[in-house]
Short mmCIF file of C-alpha atoms in Angstrom, two decimals:
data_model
loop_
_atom_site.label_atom_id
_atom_site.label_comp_id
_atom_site.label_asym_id
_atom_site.label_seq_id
_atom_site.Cartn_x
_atom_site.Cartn_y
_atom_site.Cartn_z
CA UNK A 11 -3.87 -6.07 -40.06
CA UNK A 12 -1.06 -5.91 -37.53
CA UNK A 13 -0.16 -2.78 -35.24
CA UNK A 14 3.57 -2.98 -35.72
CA UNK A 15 5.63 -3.34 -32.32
CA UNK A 16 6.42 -0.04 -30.60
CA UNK A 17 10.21 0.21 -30.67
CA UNK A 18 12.38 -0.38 -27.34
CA UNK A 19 13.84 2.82 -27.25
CA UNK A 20 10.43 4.72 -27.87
CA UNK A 21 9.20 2.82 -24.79
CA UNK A 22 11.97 3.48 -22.91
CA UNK A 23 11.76 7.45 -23.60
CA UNK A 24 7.94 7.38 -22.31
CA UNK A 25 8.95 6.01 -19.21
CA UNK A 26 11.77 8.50 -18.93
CA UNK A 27 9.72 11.19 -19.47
CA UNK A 28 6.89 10.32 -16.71
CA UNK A 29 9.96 10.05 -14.30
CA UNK A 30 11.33 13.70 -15.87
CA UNK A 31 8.24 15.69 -15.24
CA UNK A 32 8.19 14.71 -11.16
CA UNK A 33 11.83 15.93 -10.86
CA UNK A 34 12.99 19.93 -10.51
CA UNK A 35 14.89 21.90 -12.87
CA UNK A 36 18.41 20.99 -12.68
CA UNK A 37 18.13 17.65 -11.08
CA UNK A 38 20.39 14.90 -12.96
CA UNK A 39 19.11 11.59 -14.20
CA UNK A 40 21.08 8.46 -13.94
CA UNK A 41 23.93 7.82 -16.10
CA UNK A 42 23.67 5.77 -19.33
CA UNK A 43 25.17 2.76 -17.84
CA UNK A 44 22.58 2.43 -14.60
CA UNK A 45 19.77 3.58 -16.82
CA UNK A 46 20.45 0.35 -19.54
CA UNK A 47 20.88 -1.76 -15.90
CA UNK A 48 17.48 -0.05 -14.78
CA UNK A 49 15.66 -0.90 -17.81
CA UNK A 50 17.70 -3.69 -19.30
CA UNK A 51 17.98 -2.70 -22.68
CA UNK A 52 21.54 -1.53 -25.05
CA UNK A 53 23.40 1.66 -24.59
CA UNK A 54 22.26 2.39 -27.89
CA UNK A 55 18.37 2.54 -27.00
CA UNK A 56 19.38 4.34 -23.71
CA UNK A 57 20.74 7.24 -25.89
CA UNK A 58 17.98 6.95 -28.61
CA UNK A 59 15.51 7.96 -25.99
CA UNK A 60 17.44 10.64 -23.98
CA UNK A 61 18.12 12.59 -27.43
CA UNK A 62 14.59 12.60 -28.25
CA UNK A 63 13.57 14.19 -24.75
CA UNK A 64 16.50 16.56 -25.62
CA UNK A 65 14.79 17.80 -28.65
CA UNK A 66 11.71 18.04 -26.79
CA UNK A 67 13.38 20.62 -24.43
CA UNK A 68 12.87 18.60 -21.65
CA UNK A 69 16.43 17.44 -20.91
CA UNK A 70 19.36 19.11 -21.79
CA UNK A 71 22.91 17.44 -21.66
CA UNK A 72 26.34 18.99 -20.43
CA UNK A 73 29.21 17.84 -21.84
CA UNK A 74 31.82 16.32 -19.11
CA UNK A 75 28.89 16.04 -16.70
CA UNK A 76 25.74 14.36 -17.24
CA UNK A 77 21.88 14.94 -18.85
CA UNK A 78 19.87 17.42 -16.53
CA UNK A 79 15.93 18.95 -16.22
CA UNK A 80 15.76 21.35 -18.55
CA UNK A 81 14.61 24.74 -17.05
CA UNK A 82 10.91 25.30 -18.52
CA UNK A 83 10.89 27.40 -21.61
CA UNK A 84 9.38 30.55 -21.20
CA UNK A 85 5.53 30.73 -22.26
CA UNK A 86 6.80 33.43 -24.91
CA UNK A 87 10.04 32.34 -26.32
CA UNK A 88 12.36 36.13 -25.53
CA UNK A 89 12.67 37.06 -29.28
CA UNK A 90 14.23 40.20 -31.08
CA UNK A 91 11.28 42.08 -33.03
CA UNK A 92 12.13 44.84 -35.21
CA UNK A 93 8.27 46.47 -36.59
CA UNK A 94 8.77 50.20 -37.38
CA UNK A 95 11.19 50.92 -34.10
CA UNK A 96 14.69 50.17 -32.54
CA UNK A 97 14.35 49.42 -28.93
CA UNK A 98 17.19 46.71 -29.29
CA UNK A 99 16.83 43.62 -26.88
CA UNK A 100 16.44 45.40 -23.04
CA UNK A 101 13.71 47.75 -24.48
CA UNK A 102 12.12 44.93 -26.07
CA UNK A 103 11.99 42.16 -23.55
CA UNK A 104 11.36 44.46 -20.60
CA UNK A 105 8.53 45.79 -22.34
CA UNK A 106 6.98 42.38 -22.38
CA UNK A 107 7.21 41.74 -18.28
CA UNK A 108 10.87 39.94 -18.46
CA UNK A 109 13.52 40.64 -16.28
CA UNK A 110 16.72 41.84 -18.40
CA UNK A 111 20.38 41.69 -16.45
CA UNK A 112 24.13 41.94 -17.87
CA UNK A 113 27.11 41.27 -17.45
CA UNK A 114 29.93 43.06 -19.18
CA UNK A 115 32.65 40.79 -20.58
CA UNK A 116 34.81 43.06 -22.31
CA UNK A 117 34.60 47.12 -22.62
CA UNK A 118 37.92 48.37 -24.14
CA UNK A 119 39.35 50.15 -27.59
CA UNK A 120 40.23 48.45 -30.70
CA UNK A 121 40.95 49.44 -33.73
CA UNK A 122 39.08 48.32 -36.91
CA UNK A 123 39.71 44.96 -39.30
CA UNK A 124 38.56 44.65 -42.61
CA UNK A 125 34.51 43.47 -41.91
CA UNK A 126 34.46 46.65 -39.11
CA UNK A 127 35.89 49.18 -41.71
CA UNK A 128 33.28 47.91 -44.13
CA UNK A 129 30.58 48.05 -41.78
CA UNK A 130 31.21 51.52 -40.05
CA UNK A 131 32.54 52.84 -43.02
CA UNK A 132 35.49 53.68 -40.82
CA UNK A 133 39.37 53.89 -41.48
CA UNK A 134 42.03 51.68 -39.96
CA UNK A 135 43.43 54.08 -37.28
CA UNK A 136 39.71 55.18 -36.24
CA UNK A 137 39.31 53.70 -32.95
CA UNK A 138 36.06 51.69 -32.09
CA UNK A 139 34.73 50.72 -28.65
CA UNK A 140 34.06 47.27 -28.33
CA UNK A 141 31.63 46.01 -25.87
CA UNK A 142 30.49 41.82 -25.19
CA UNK A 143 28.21 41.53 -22.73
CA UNK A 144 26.15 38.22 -21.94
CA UNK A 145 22.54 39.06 -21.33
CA UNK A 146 20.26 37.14 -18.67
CA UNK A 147 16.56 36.40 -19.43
CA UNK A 148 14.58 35.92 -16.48
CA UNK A 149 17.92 35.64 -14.47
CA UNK A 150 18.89 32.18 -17.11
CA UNK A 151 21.74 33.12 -19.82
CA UNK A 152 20.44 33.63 -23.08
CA UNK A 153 22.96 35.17 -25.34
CA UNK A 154 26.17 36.54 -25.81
CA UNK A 155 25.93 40.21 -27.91
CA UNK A 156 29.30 41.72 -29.29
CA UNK A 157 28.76 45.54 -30.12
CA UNK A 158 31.11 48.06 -31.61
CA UNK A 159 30.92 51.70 -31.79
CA UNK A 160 32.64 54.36 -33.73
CA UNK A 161 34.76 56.10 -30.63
CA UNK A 162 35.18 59.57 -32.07
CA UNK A 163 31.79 60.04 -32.08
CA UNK A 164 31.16 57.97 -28.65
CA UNK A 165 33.68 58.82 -26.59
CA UNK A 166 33.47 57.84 -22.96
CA UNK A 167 30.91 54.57 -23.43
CA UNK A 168 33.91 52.62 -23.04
CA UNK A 169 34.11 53.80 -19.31
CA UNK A 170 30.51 53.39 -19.07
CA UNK A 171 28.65 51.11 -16.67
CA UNK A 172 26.36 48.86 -19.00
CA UNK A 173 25.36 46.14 -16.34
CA UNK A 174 21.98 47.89 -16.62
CA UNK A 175 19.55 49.57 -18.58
CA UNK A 176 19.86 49.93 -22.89
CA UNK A 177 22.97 50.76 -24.69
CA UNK A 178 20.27 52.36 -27.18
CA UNK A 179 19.02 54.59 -24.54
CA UNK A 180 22.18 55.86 -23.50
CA UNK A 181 22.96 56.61 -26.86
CA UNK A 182 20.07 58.51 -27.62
CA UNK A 183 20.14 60.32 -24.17
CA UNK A 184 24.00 60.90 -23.83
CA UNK A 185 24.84 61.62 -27.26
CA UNK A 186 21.37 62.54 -29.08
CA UNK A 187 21.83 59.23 -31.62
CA UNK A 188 19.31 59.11 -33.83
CA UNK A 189 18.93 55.32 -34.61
CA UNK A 190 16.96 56.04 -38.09
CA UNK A 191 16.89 52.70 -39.83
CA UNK A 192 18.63 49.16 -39.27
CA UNK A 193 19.80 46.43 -41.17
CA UNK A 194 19.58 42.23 -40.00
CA UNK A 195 21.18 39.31 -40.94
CA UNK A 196 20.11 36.11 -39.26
CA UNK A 197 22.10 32.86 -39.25
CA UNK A 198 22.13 29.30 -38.01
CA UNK A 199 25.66 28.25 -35.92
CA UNK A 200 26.83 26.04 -33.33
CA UNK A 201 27.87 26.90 -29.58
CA UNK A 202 31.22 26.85 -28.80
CA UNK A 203 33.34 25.32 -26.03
CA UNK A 204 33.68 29.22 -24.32
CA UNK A 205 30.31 29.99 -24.98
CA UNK A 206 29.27 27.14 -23.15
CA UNK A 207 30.35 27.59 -20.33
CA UNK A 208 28.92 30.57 -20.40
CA UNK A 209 25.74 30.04 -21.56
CA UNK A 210 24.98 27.16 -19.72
CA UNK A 211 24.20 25.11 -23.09
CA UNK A 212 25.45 21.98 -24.48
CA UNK A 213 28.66 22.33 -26.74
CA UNK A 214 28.12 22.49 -30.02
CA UNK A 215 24.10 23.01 -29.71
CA UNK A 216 22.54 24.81 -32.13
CA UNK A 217 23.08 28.58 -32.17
CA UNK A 218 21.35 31.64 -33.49
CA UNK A 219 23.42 34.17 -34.97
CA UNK A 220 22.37 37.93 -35.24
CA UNK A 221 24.04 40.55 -37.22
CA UNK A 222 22.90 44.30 -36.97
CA UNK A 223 24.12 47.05 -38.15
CA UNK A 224 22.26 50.63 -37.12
CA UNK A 225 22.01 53.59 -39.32
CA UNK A 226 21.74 57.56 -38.57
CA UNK A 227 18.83 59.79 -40.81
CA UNK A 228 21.83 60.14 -43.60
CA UNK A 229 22.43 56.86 -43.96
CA UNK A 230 25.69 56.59 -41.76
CA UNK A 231 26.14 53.55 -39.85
CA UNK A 232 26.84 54.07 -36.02
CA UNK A 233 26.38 50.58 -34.58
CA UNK A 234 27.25 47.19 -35.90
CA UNK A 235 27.05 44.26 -33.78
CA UNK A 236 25.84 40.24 -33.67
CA UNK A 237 24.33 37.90 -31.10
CA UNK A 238 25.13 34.67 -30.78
CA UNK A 239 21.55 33.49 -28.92
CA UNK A 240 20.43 29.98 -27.38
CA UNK A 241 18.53 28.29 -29.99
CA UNK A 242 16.37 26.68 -27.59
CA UNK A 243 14.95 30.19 -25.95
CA UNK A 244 15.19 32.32 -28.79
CA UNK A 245 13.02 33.42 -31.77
CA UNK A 246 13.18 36.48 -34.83
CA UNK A 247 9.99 37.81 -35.56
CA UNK A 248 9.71 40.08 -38.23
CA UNK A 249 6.91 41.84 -39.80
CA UNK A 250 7.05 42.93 -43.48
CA UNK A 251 4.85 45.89 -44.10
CA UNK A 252 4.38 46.93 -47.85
CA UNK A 253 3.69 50.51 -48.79
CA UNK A 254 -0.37 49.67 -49.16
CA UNK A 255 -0.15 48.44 -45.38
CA UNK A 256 1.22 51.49 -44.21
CA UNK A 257 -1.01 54.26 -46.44
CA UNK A 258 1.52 55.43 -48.36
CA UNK A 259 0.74 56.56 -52.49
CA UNK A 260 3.05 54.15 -54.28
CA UNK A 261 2.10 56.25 -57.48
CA UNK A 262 4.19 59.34 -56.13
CA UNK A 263 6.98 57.47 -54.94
CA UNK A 264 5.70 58.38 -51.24
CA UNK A 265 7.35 54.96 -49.64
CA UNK A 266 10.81 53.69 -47.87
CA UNK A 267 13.00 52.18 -49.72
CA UNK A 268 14.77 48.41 -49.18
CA UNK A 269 16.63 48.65 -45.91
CA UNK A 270 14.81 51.56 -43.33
CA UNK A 271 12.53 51.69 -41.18
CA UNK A 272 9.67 53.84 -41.10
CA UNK A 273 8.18 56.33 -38.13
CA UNK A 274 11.32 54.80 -36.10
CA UNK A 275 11.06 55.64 -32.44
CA UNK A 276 13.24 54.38 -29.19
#
């Protein structure tokens, strides 16, 4: 029996990637044209075996200038974990050794569409601030959070300096919010041209799409927001806990219903 031939552009990509792990993070490989003179094979086979070292992590490509070393993925992808608590991303992350830095793209007052008076079970003339800041992992961009908040009830965040520290902290400090229960809806996207740029991430790359809203003890929501997060550094964990895990009688109706989170803390 026969070992079929390994394919040209498979070949090529192992060479590639021997060559890829002695460079630094940021250095650019040849073009496409000097890499099918270099190994003497179609344009086709060249790009074959750069896109499968993209999906490996290990290169990533800029649009307008050129395939680059990736930067090395953290050992423990920076993910959002909601499990009984609301620390939001800078309580999370920071608690895990990473170094958390913003910086504030817009901080101003608008007033509520359609999705926002639905969400904050607001009315059209009820101001909300709205805040987009793009967060740093680490000191590498990693996503781009949008985050609007009833005004008459926080008043003054929007001259607030947010380039550091938690937004949920403030809130509970500042204005005593009590961030009882929250509600996630995770979907798939695709990076665009703005986001980028800033970002530092190919256009049109796969994107990670968060949408939160935060709820008070009666139910109210106070916070609604969504992330837009690098697909390639990013991860959800949750962690479903049924009344039985967490001791509760199911027989007396002693649990949390669909939608809160128990013992929630800061």
């Amino acid at each position: 029996m026969t070992t079929p031939p390994v394919p040209k552009y498979f070949q090529v990509q192992e060479i590639l990637r021997q060559k890829v792990l002695n460079l630094s993070e940021g250095d650019q490989i040849p073009p496409e044209l000097e890499l099918c003179q270099m190994f003497q094979v179609s344009r086709i086979t060249i790009r074959k075996a750069i896109e499968g070292l993209v999906q490996e992590g290990l290169l990533v490509t800029i649009q307008g200038k050129g395939t680059f070393v990736a930067r090395p993925k953290f050992a423990e992808k920076p993910r959002e974990r909601f499990v009984n608590q609301i620390t939001g991303f800078y309580g999370d992350m920071t608690s895990r050794g990473y170094q958390v830095s913003t910086q504030v793209l817009e901080q101003t007052l608008v007033f509520p569409d359609k999705v926002l008076i639905e969400k904050l079970k607001t009315e059209p003339d009820q101001r909300l601030i709205k805040i987009v800041r793009l967060r740093f992992v680490n000191e590498y961009p990693h996503h781009i959070v949008t985050t609007f908040l009833p005004h008459g009830r926080f008043g003054g965040i929007e001259n607030c300096d947010l380039r550091e520290g938690s937004l949920y902290a403030l809130l509970r400090e500042r204005y005593n919010a009590q961030l009882a229960s929250a509600r996630f809806v995770v979907e798939a996207s695709t990076c665009s041209e703005i986001e980028a740029g800033l970002l530092n991430y190919p256009f049109a790359a796969p994107i990670l799409v968060v949408y939160s809203q935060v709820f008070d003890p009666s139910g109210t929501p106070i916070i609604y927001g969504f992330s837009r997060l690098r697909a390639d550094q990013s991860q959800m964990e949750f962690e479903v806990l049924t009344p039985l895990a967490l001791g509760k009688n199911t027989s007396n109706g002693d649990y949390h219903e669909e939608g809160t989170a128990p013992n929630t803390k800061g």
